PDB file of N, CA and C in Angstrom:
ATOM      1  N   SER T  27       2.922  -9.652   8.151  1.00 76.00           N
ATOM      2  CA  SER T  27       3.981 -10.390   7.008  1.00 76.00           C
ATOM      3  C   SER T  27       4.038 -11.564   7.112  1.00 76.00           C
ATOM      4  N   PHE T  28       4.217 -12.556   5.945  1.00 80.00           N
ATOM      5  CA  PHE T  28       4.370 -13.796   5.702  1.00 80.00           C
ATOM      6  C   PHE T  28       3.165 -14.626   6.521  1.00 80.00           C
ATOM      7  N   ASN T  29       2.015 -13.613   6.261  1.00 83.00           N
ATOM      8  CA  ASN T  29       0.891 -14.659   6.919  1.00 83.00           C
ATOM      9  C   ASN T  29      -0.136 -15.557   5.888  1.00 83.00           C
ATOM     10  N   ASN T  30       0.757 -15.951   4.450  1.00 83.00           N
ATOM     11  CA  ASN T  30       0.255 -16.669   3.296  1.00 83.00           C
ATOM     12  C   ASN T  30      -1.447 -15.930   2.686  1.00 83.00           C
ATOM     13  N   ILE T  31      -1.535 -15.063   2.745  1.00 87.00           N
ATOM     14  CA  ILE T  31      -2.905 -14.290   2.258  1.00 87.00           C
ATOM     15  C   ILE T  31      -2.561 -14.054   1.197  1.00 87.00           C
ATOM     16  N   VAL T  32      -3.760 -14.895   0.410  1.00 89.00           N
ATOM     17  CA  VAL T  32      -3.938 -14.470  -1.013  1.00 89.00           C
ATOM     18  C   VAL T  32      -5.127 -14.149  -1.208  1.00 89.00           C
ATOM     19  N   GLN T  33      -5.114 -12.756  -1.753  1.00 89.00           N
ATOM     20  CA  GLN T  33      -6.431 -11.873  -1.889  1.00 89.00           C
ATOM     21  C   GLN T  33      -6.479 -10.524  -3.046  1.00 89.00           C
ATOM     22  N   ASP T  34      -7.210 -10.189  -3.415  1.00 89.00           N
ATOM     23  CA  ASP T  34      -7.248  -8.863  -3.811  1.00 89.00           C
ATOM     24  C   ASP T  34      -6.410  -8.012  -3.400  1.00 89.00           C
ATOM     25  N   MET T  35      -5.916  -6.828  -3.600  1.00 88.00           N
ATOM     26  CA  MET T  35      -5.612  -5.742  -2.380  1.00 88.00           C
ATOM     27  C   MET T  35      -6.840  -4.793  -2.723  1.00 88.00           C
ATOM     28  N   LYS T  36      -7.511  -4.663  -3.580  1.00 85.00           N
ATOM     29  CA  LYS T  36      -8.992  -3.726  -3.595  1.00 85.00           C
ATOM     30  C   LYS T  36      -9.912  -4.304  -2.540  1.00 85.00           C
ATOM     31  N   TYR T  37      -9.754  -5.638  -2.164  1.00 86.00           N
ATOM     32  CA  TYR T  37     -10.772  -6.573  -1.364  1.00 86.00           C
ATOM     33  C   TYR T  37     -10.312  -6.219   0.112  1.00 86.00           C
ATOM     34  N   ILE T  38      -9.200  -6.149   0.029  1.00 87.00           N
ATOM     35  CA  ILE T  38      -8.611  -6.136   1.716  1.00 87.00           C
ATOM     36  C   ILE T  38      -8.794  -4.552   2.137  1.00 87.00           C
ATOM     37  N   PHE T  39      -8.703  -3.490   1.032  1.00 82.00           N
ATOM     38  CA  PHE T  39      -8.747  -2.102   1.927  1.00 82.00           C
ATOM     39  C   PHE T  39     -10.136  -2.053   1.438  1.00 82.00           C
ATOM     40  N   GLY T  40     -10.853  -2.244   1.065  1.00 79.00           N
ATOM     41  CA  GLY T  40     -12.317  -1.842   0.435  1.00 79.00           C
ATOM     42  C   GLY T  40     -13.021  -2.453   1.729  1.00 79.00           C
ATOM     43  N   ASN T  41     -12.890  -4.000   1.862  1.00 77.00           N
ATOM     44  CA  ASN T  41     -13.709  -4.546   2.955  1.00 77.00           C
ATOM     45  C   ASN T  41     -13.467  -4.896   4.359  1.00 77.00           C
ATOM     46  N   ILE T  42     -11.914  -5.170   4.632  1.00 76.00           N
ATOM     47  CA  ILE T  42     -11.866  -5.457   5.727  1.00 76.00           C
ATOM     48  C   ILE T  42     -10.366  -4.604   6.840  1.00 76.00           C
ATOM     49  N   MET T  43     -10.058  -3.459   5.942  1.00 77.00           N
ATOM     50  CA  MET T  43      -9.161  -2.677   6.500  1.00 77.00           C
ATOM     51  C   MET T  43      -9.655  -1.499   7.696  1.00 77.00           C
ATOM     52  N   PRO T  44      -9.828  -1.958   8.796  1.00 80.00           N
ATOM     53  CA  PRO T  44      -9.880  -0.812   9.630  1.00 80.00           C
ATOM     54  C   PRO T  44      -9.348   0.477   9.518  1.00 80.00           C
ATOM     55  N   SER T  45     -10.217   1.503   9.781  1.00 77.00           N
ATOM     56  CA  SER T  45      -9.654   2.953   9.257  1.00 77.00           C
ATOM     57  C   SER T  45      -8.718   3.774  10.217  1.00 77.00           C
ATOM     58  N   GLY T  46      -9.016   2.850  11.529  1.00 85.00           N
ATOM     59  CA  GLY T  46      -7.789   3.807  12.487  1.00 85.00           C
ATOM     60  C   GLY T  46      -6.526   2.944  12.421  1.00 85.00           C
ATOM     61  N   LEU T  47      -5.687   2.283  11.751  1.00 89.00           N
ATOM     62  CA  LEU T  47      -4.516   1.779  12.064  1.00 89.00           C
ATOM     63  C   LEU T  47      -3.513   2.445  11.689  1.00 89.00           C
ATOM     64  N   VAL T  48      -2.592   2.366  12.267  1.00 93.00           N
ATOM     65  CA  VAL T  48      -1.302   2.962  12.242  1.00 93.00           C
ATOM     66  C   VAL T  48      -0.364   2.331  11.505  1.00 93.00           C
ATOM     67  N   GLU T  49      -0.085   1.119  11.346  1.00 94.00           N
ATOM     68  CA  GLU T  49       0.946   0.192  10.643  1.00 94.00           C
ATOM     69  C   GLU T  49       0.068  -0.728   9.897  1.00 94.00           C
ATOM     70  N   VAL T  50       0.635  -0.849   8.605  1.00 92.00           N
ATOM     71  CA  VAL T  50       0.238  -1.979   7.994  1.00 92.00           C
ATOM     72  C   VAL T  50       1.400  -2.822   7.224  1.00 92.00           C
ATOM     73  N   TYR T  51       1.285  -4.096   7.595  1.00 94.00           N
ATOM     74  CA  TYR T  51       2.794  -4.786   7.447  1.00 94.00           C
ATOM     75  C   TYR T  51       1.825  -5.805   6.255  1.00 94.00           C
ATOM     76  N   LEU T  52       2.036  -6.092   4.994  1.00 93.00           N
ATOM     77  CA  LEU T  52       1.512  -7.308   4.196  1.00 93.00           C
ATOM     78  C   LEU T  52       2.314  -7.521   3.446  1.00 93.00           C
ATOM     79  N   SER T  53       3.681  -7.313   3.496  1.00 94.00           N
ATOM     80  CA  SER T  53       4.673  -7.709   2.819  1.00 94.00           C
ATOM     81  C   SER T  53       4.950  -9.437   2.535  1.00 94.00           C
ATOM     82  N   ASP T  54       5.480 -10.088   1.507  1.00 94.00           N
ATOM     83  CA  ASP T  54       5.810 -11.176   1.428  1.00 94.00           C
ATOM     84  C   ASP T  54       4.083 -12.447   1.837  1.00 94.00           C
ATOM     85  N   ASN T  55       3.068 -12.028   0.931  1.00 94.00           N
ATOM     86  CA  ASN T  55       2.178 -12.779   0.876  1.00 94.00           C
ATOM     87  C   ASN T  55       1.765 -12.903  -0.840  1.00 94.00           C
ATOM     88  N   GLY T  56       0.561 -13.773  -0.686  1.00 91.00           N
ATOM     89  CA  GLY T  56       0.247 -13.615  -2.130  1.00 91.00           C
ATOM     90  C   GLY T  56      -0.713 -12.589  -2.575  1.00 91.00           C
ATOM     91  N   ILE T  57      -0.561 -11.375  -2.282  1.00 92.00           N
ATOM     92  CA  ILE T  57      -1.602 -10.110  -2.319  1.00 92.00           C
ATOM     93  C   ILE T  57      -1.283 -10.007  -3.934  1.00 92.00           C
ATOM     94  N   PHE T  58      -2.893  -9.755  -4.741  1.00 91.00           N
ATOM     95  CA  PHE T  58      -2.638  -9.517  -6.206  1.00 91.00           C
ATOM     96  C   PHE T  58      -3.487  -8.354  -6.653  1.00 91.00           C
ATOM     97  N   GLY T  59      -3.408  -7.856  -7.686  1.00 89.00           N
ATOM     98  CA  GLY T  59      -4.316  -7.017  -8.586  1.00 89.00           C
ATOM     99  C   GLY T  59      -3.399  -5.436  -7.933  1.00 89.00           C
ATOM    100  N   THR T  60      -4.530  -4.539  -8.138  1.00 88.00           N
ATOM    101  CA  THR T  60      -3.905  -3.046  -8.166  1.00 88.00           C
ATOM    102  C   THR T  60      -4.291  -2.372  -6.779  1.00 88.00           C
ATOM    103  N   LEU T  61      -3.296  -1.274  -6.541  1.00 87.00           N
ATOM    104  CA  LEU T  61      -4.068  -0.233  -5.237  1.00 87.00           C
ATOM    105  C   LEU T  61      -4.964   0.417  -5.522  1.00 87.00           C
ATOM    106  N   PRO T  62      -6.071   0.766  -5.100  1.00 84.00           N
ATOM    107  CA  PRO T  62      -7.214   1.245  -5.208  1.00 84.00           C
ATOM    108  C   PRO T  62      -6.977   2.827  -5.768  1.00 84.00           C
ATOM    109  N   SER T  63      -7.809   3.312  -5.793  1.00 78.00           N
ATOM    110  CA  SER T  63      -7.864   4.606  -6.271  1.00 78.00           C
ATOM    111  C   SER T  63      -8.998   5.372  -6.817  1.00 78.00           C
ATOM    112  N   PRO T  64      -9.261   6.469  -6.267  1.00 75.00           N
ATOM    113  CA  PRO T  64      -8.603   6.848  -4.952  1.00 75.00           C
ATOM    114  C   PRO T  64      -8.260   5.924  -3.644  1.00 75.00           C
ATOM    115  N   PHE T  65      -7.228   6.187  -3.335  1.00 79.00           N
ATOM    116  CA  PHE T  65      -6.837   5.456  -2.310  1.00 79.00           C
ATOM    117  C   PHE T  65      -7.198   5.448  -0.852  1.00 79.00           C
ATOM    118  N   PRO T  66      -7.990   4.693  -0.499  1.00 80.00           N
ATOM    119  CA  PRO T  66      -8.702   4.989   1.025  1.00 80.00           C
ATOM    120  C   PRO T  66      -8.152   5.941   2.324  1.00 80.00           C
ATOM    121  N   SER T  67      -8.670   6.560   2.638  1.00 76.00           N
ATOM    122  CA  SER T  67      -8.531   7.780   3.763  1.00 76.00           C
ATOM    123  C   SER T  67      -7.867   6.896   4.781  1.00 76.00           C
ATOM    124  N   LEU T  68      -6.476   6.724   5.137  1.00 84.00           N
ATOM    125  CA  LEU T  68      -6.317   6.410   6.803  1.00 84.00           C
ATOM    126  C   LEU T  68      -5.562   7.457   7.412  1.00 84.00           C
ATOM    127  N   ASP T  69      -6.169   8.152   8.086  1.00 84.00           N
ATOM    128  CA  ASP T  69      -5.348   9.270   8.354  1.00 84.00           C
ATOM    129  C   ASP T  69      -4.332   9.334   9.415  1.00 84.00           C
ATOM    130  N   ARG T  70      -4.107   7.883  10.071  1.00 89.00           N
ATOM    131  CA  ARG T  70      -3.275   7.676  11.086  1.00 89.00           C
ATOM    132  C   ARG T  70      -2.418   6.912  10.522  1.00 89.00           C
ATOM    133  N   LEU T  71      -2.353   6.359   9.480  1.00 90.00           N
ATOM    134  CA  LEU T  71      -1.336   5.349   9.090  1.00 90.00           C
ATOM    135  C   LEU T  71       0.211   6.239   8.715  1.00 90.00           C
ATOM    136  N   THR T  72       1.068   5.506   9.240  1.00 92.00           N
ATOM    137  CA  THR T  72       2.233   5.899   9.674  1.00 92.00           C
ATOM    138  C   THR T  72       3.475   4.870   8.491  1.00 92.00           C
ATOM    139  N   THR T  73       2.655   3.285   8.385  1.00 93.00           N
ATOM    140  CA  THR T  73       3.606   2.602   7.633  1.00 93.00           C
ATOM    141  C   THR T  73       2.807   1.646   6.871  1.00 93.00           C
ATOM    142  N   LEU T  74       3.027   1.639   5.717  1.00 92.00           N
ATOM    143  CA  LEU T  74       2.560   0.637   4.590  1.00 92.00           C
ATOM    144  C   LEU T  74       3.416   0.014   3.788  1.00 92.00           C
ATOM    145  N   SER T  75       3.693  -1.148   4.159  1.00 93.00           N
ATOM    146  CA  SER T  75       4.726  -2.185   3.521  1.00 93.00           C
ATOM    147  C   SER T  75       3.714  -3.063   3.013  1.00 93.00           C
ATOM    148  N   ILE T  76       3.947  -3.365   1.684  1.00 92.00           N
ATOM    149  CA  ILE T  76       3.520  -4.446   0.696  1.00 92.00           C
ATOM    150  C   ILE T  76       4.401  -5.090  -0.047  1.00 92.00           C
ATOM    151  N   ALA T  77       5.471  -5.216   0.281  1.00 92.00           N
ATOM    152  CA  ALA T  77       6.486  -5.571  -0.674  1.00 92.00           C
ATOM    153  C   ALA T  77       6.356  -6.983  -0.555  1.00 92.00           C
ATOM    154  N   ASN T  78       7.086  -7.740  -1.794  1.00 92.00           N
ATOM    155  CA  ASN T  78       7.114  -8.892  -1.923  1.00 92.00           C
ATOM    156  C   ASN T  78       5.624  -9.726  -2.274  1.00 92.00           C
ATOM    157  N   ASN T  79       4.927  -9.016  -3.161  1.00 93.00           N
ATOM    158  CA  ASN T  79       3.583  -9.211  -3.327  1.00 93.00           C
ATOM    159  C   ASN T  79       3.477 -10.023  -5.047  1.00 93.00           C
ATOM    160  N   ASN T  80       2.292  -9.375  -5.279  1.00 91.00           N
ATOM    161  CA  ASN T  80       2.041  -9.689  -6.854  1.00 91.00           C
ATOM    162  C   ASN T  80       1.141  -8.596  -7.183  1.00 91.00           C
ATOM    163  N   MET T  81       1.431  -7.388  -6.918  1.00 90.00           N
ATOM    164  CA  MET T  81       0.942  -6.332  -7.385  1.00 90.00           C
ATOM    165  C   MET T  81       1.199  -5.835  -8.723  1.00 90.00           C
ATOM    166  N   THR T  82      -0.009  -5.298  -9.351  1.00 87.00           N
ATOM    167  CA  THR T  82       0.432  -4.303 -10.732  1.00 87.00           C
ATOM    168  C   THR T  82      -0.344  -2.894 -10.785  1.00 87.00           C
ATOM    169  N   GLY T  83       0.303  -2.518 -11.863  1.00 85.00           N
ATOM    170  CA  GLY T  83      -0.846  -1.324 -12.098  1.00 85.00           C
ATOM    171  C   GLY T  83      -0.026   0.003 -11.643  1.00 85.00           C
ATOM    172  N   SER T  84      -0.930   0.692 -11.653  1.00 84.00           N
ATOM    173  CA  SER T  84      -0.142   2.036 -11.744  1.00 84.00           C
ATOM    174  C   SER T  84      -0.379   3.167  -9.891  1.00 84.00           C
ATOM    175  N   LEU T  85       0.345   3.434  -9.515  1.00 84.00           N
ATOM    176  CA  LEU T  85       0.486   4.223  -7.977  1.00 84.00           C
ATOM    177  C   LEU T  85      -0.564   5.210  -7.732  1.00 84.00           C
ATOM    178  N   PRO T  86      -1.686   5.453  -6.837  1.00 85.00           N
ATOM    179  CA  PRO T  86      -2.351   6.214  -6.479  1.00 85.00           C
ATOM    180  C   PRO T  86      -1.583   7.299  -5.958  1.00 85.00           C
ATOM    181  N   ASP T  87      -2.346   8.259  -5.706  1.00 83.00           N
ATOM    182  CA  ASP T  87      -2.008   9.716  -5.283  1.00 83.00           C
ATOM    183  C   ASP T  87      -2.186   9.724  -3.589  1.00 83.00           C
ATOM    184  N   PHE T  88      -0.953   9.030  -3.229  1.00 84.00           N
ATOM    185  CA  PHE T  88      -0.824   8.908  -1.639  1.00 84.00           C
ATOM    186  C   PHE T  88      -1.309   9.846  -0.547  1.00 84.00           C
ATOM    187  N   ALA T  89      -0.890  11.457  -1.460  1.00 83.00           N
ATOM    188  CA  ALA T  89      -0.519  12.359  -0.221  1.00 83.00           C
ATOM    189  C   ALA T  89      -1.726  12.894   0.490  1.00 83.00           C
ATOM    190  N   SER T  90      -3.124  13.018  -0.281  1.00 81.00           N
ATOM    191  CA  SER T  90      -4.145  13.375   0.308  1.00 81.00           C
ATOM    192  C   SER T  90      -4.580  12.199   1.091  1.00 81.00           C
ATOM    193  N   SER T  91      -4.619  10.995   0.931  1.00 83.00           N
ATOM    194  CA  SER T  91      -5.093   9.963   1.849  1.00 83.00           C
ATOM    195  C   SER T  91      -4.275   9.400   2.937  1.00 83.00           C
ATOM    196  N   LEU T  92      -2.972   9.501   3.204  1.00 86.00           N
ATOM    197  CA  LEU T  92      -2.008   9.046   4.358  1.00 86.00           C
ATOM    198  C   LEU T  92      -1.101  10.097   4.455  1.00 86.00           C
ATOM    199  N   PRO T  93      -2.079  11.267   5.332  1.00 85.00           N
ATOM    200  CA  PRO T  93      -0.773  12.472   5.609  1.00 85.00           C
ATOM    201  C   PRO T  93       0.099  12.295   6.486  1.00 85.00           C
ATOM    202  N   GLU T  94      -0.064  11.058   7.342  1.00 88.00           N
ATOM    203  CA  GLU T  94       1.230  10.904   8.453  1.00 88.00           C
ATOM    204  C   GLU T  94       2.068   9.696   7.897  1.00 88.00           C
ATOM    205  N   LEU T  95       1.950   9.242   6.554  1.00 88.00           N
ATOM    206  CA  LEU T  95       2.784   8.362   6.094  1.00 88.00           C
ATOM    207  C   LEU T  95       4.444   8.877   6.310  1.00 88.00           C
ATOM    208  N   ARG T  96       5.183   7.712   6.922  1.00 90.00           N
ATOM    209  CA  ARG T  96       6.600   7.778   7.188  1.00 90.00           C
ATOM    210  C   ARG T  96       7.436   6.657   6.327  1.00 90.00           C
ATOM    211  N   THR T  97       6.719   5.931   6.052  1.00 90.00           N
ATOM    212  CA  THR T  97       7.503   4.880   5.497  1.00 90.00           C
ATOM    213  C   THR T  97       6.414   3.760   4.504  1.00 90.00           C
ATOM    214  N   LEU T  98       6.971   3.553   2.968  1.00 89.00           N
ATOM    215  CA  LEU T  98       6.228   2.944   1.990  1.00 89.00           C
ATOM    216  C   LEU T  98       7.320   1.997   1.654  1.00 89.00           C
ATOM    217  N   ASP T  99       6.930   0.755   1.977  1.00 91.00           N
ATOM    218  CA  ASP T  99       7.424  -0.043   0.653  1.00 91.00           C
ATOM    219  C   ASP T  99       6.538  -1.013  -0.216  1.00 91.00           C
ATOM    220  N   LEU T 100       6.495  -0.408  -1.393  1.00 89.00           N
ATOM    221  CA  LEU T 100       5.918  -1.524  -2.520  1.00 89.00           C
ATOM    222  C   LEU T 100       7.195  -2.086  -3.136  1.00 89.00           C
ATOM    223  N   SER T 101       8.094  -2.549  -2.898  1.00 89.00           N
ATOM    224  CA  SER T 101       9.094  -2.962  -3.585  1.00 89.00           C
ATOM    225  C   SER T 101       9.130  -4.842  -4.073  1.00 89.00           C
ATOM    226  N   ASN T 102       9.702  -4.798  -4.985  1.00 89.00           N
ATOM    227  CA  ASN T 102       9.821  -6.465  -5.170  1.00 89.00           C
ATOM    228  C   ASN T 102       8.471  -7.289  -5.525  1.00 89.00           C
ATOM    229  N   GLN T 103       7.766  -6.684  -6.472  1.00 88.00           N
ATOM    230  CA  GLN T 103       6.557  -7.085  -6.619  1.00 88.00           C
ATOM    231  C   GLN T 103       6.933  -8.506  -7.705  1.00 88.00           C
ATOM    232  N   LYS T 104       6.246  -9.657  -7.807  1.00 81.00           N
ATOM    233  CA  LYS T 104       6.712 -10.759  -8.367  1.00 81.00           C
ATOM    234  C   LYS T 104       5.951 -10.784  -9.592  1.00 81.00           C
ATOM    235  N   GLU T 105       4.947 -10.529  -9.603  1.00 68.00           N
ATOM    236  CA  GLU T 105       3.977 -10.289 -11.203  1.00 68.00           C
ATOM    237  C   GLU T 105       4.995 -10.210 -12.337  1.00 68.00           C
ATOM    238  N   ILE T 106       5.127 -11.270 -13.270  1.00 62.00           N
ATOM    239  CA  ILE T 106       6.098 -11.357 -14.265  1.00 62.00           C
ATOM    240  C   ILE T 106       5.833 -10.221 -15.367  1.00 62.00           C
ATOM    241  N   GLY T 107       6.869  -9.342 -15.721  1.00 58.00           N
ATOM    242  CA  GLY T 107       6.396  -8.587 -16.908  1.00 58.00           C
ATOM    243  C   GLY T 107       5.914  -7.428 -16.280  1.00 58.00           C
ATOM    244  N   ASN T 108       5.154  -7.380 -15.033  1.00 65.00           N
ATOM    245  CA  ASN T 108       4.492  -6.271 -14.938  1.00 65.00           C
ATOM    246  C   ASN T 108       4.866  -5.518 -13.764  1.00 65.00           C
ATOM    247  N   GLY T 109       4.333  -5.970 -12.620  1.00 79.00           N
ATOM    248  CA  GLY T 109       4.582  -4.964 -11.384  1.00 79.00           C
ATOM    249  C   GLY T 109       3.999  -3.645 -11.275  1.00 79.00           C
ATOM    250  N   PHE T 110       4.449  -2.766 -10.777  1.00 80.00           N
ATOM    251  CA  PHE T 110       3.905  -1.185 -10.784  1.00 80.00           C
ATOM    252  C   PHE T 110       4.199  -0.596 -11.734  1.00 80.00           C
ATOM    253  N   GLU T 111       3.800   0.363 -12.215  1.00 79.00           N
ATOM    254  CA  GLU T 111       4.281   1.412 -13.591  1.00 79.00           C
ATOM    255  C   GLU T 111       3.447   2.694 -13.754  1.00 79.00           C
ATOM    256  N   GLY T 112       4.149   3.405 -14.484  1.00 75.00           N
ATOM    257  CA  GLY T 112       3.822   5.057 -14.480  1.00 75.00           C
ATOM    258  C   GLY T 112       4.523   6.006 -13.550  1.00 75.00           C
ATOM    259  N   HIS T 113       4.178   7.067 -13.308  1.00 78.00           N
ATOM    260  CA  HIS T 113       4.835   7.893 -12.615  1.00 78.00           C
ATOM    261  C   HIS T 113       4.165   8.087 -11.316  1.00 78.00           C
ATOM    262  N   ILE T 114       5.170   8.425 -10.234  1.00 79.00           N
ATOM    263  CA  ILE T 114       4.754   9.034  -8.967  1.00 79.00           C
ATOM    264  C   ILE T 114       4.322  10.092  -8.927  1.00 79.00           C
ATOM    265  N   SER T 115       3.231  10.839  -8.461  1.00 79.00           N
ATOM    266  CA  SER T 115       2.687  11.852  -8.251  1.00 79.00           C
ATOM    267  C   SER T 115       3.687  12.787  -7.417  1.00 79.00           C
ATOM    268  N   ALA T 116       3.703  13.764  -7.648  1.00 82.00           N
ATOM    269  CA  ALA T 116       4.739  15.028  -7.198  1.00 82.00           C
ATOM    270  C   ALA T 116       4.417  15.375  -5.953  1.00 82.00           C
ATOM    271  N   SER T 117       2.536  15.130  -5.794  1.00 82.00           N
ATOM    272  CA  SER T 117       2.053  15.437  -4.405  1.00 82.00           C
ATOM    273  C   SER T 117       2.954  14.599  -3.242  1.00 82.00           C
ATOM    274  N   ILE T 118       3.482  13.374  -3.554  1.00 81.00           N
ATOM    275  CA  ILE T 118       4.006  12.761  -2.379  1.00 81.00           C
ATOM    276  C   ILE T 118       4.872  13.416  -1.794  1.00 81.00           C
ATOM    277  N   SER T 119       5.529  14.635  -2.428  1.00 82.00           N
ATOM    278  CA  SER T 119       6.518  15.143  -1.885  1.00 82.00           C
ATOM    279  C   SER T 119       5.780  16.157  -0.962  1.00 82.00           C
ATOM    280  N   THR T 120       4.729  15.981  -0.727  1.00 81.00           N
ATOM    281  CA  THR T 120       4.073  16.979   0.682  1.00 81.00           C
ATOM    282  C   THR T 120       4.066  16.108   1.565  1.00 81.00           C
ATOM    283  N   ILE T 121       4.081  14.889   1.721  1.00 80.00           N
ATOM    284  CA  ILE T 121       3.798  14.355   2.873  1.00 80.00           C
ATOM    285  C   ILE T 121       5.167  14.507   3.852  1.00 80.00           C
ATOM    286  N   ARG T 122       4.820  15.216   5.009  1.00 77.00           N
ATOM    287  CA  ARG T 122       6.060  15.467   5.695  1.00 77.00           C
ATOM    288  C   ARG T 122       6.896  14.782   6.360  1.00 77.00           C
ATOM    289  N   PHE T 123       6.516  13.785   6.576  1.00 75.00           N
ATOM    290  CA  PHE T 123       7.279  12.944   7.300  1.00 75.00           C
ATOM    291  C   PHE T 123       8.039  11.642   6.552  1.00 75.00           C
ATOM    292  N   LEU T 124       7.828  11.591   5.300  1.00 76.00           N
ATOM    293  CA  LEU T 124       8.078  10.232   4.596  1.00 76.00           C
ATOM    294  C   LEU T 124       9.641  10.666   3.979  1.00 76.00           C
ATOM    295  N   SER T 125      10.412   9.211   4.349  1.00 65.00           N
ATOM    296  CA  SER T 125      11.423   9.465   4.136  1.00 65.00           C
ATOM    297  C   SER T 125      11.868   8.394   3.112  1.00 65.00           C
TER     298      SER T 125
END
């Protein structure tokens, strides 16, 4: 968090995100764009926090790619008039530890 990262989210997850991560905190940066869909498989990831950025678009189905997810924070996207849109997949309820 607070790293002054200004980058497209698809680039971050497609090119520089190691597969063995357990926690990702990218809040309060200048990250923009949409979340990749399908979302990359990060089997060990328990925390994904990308609040307070400039994200837009729809939410991918996190259930199949993030089975160990416990904390998901996508709040307060600053993109005026946009932010996230659409429905949250019902399959998110199958993530056993998500609260």
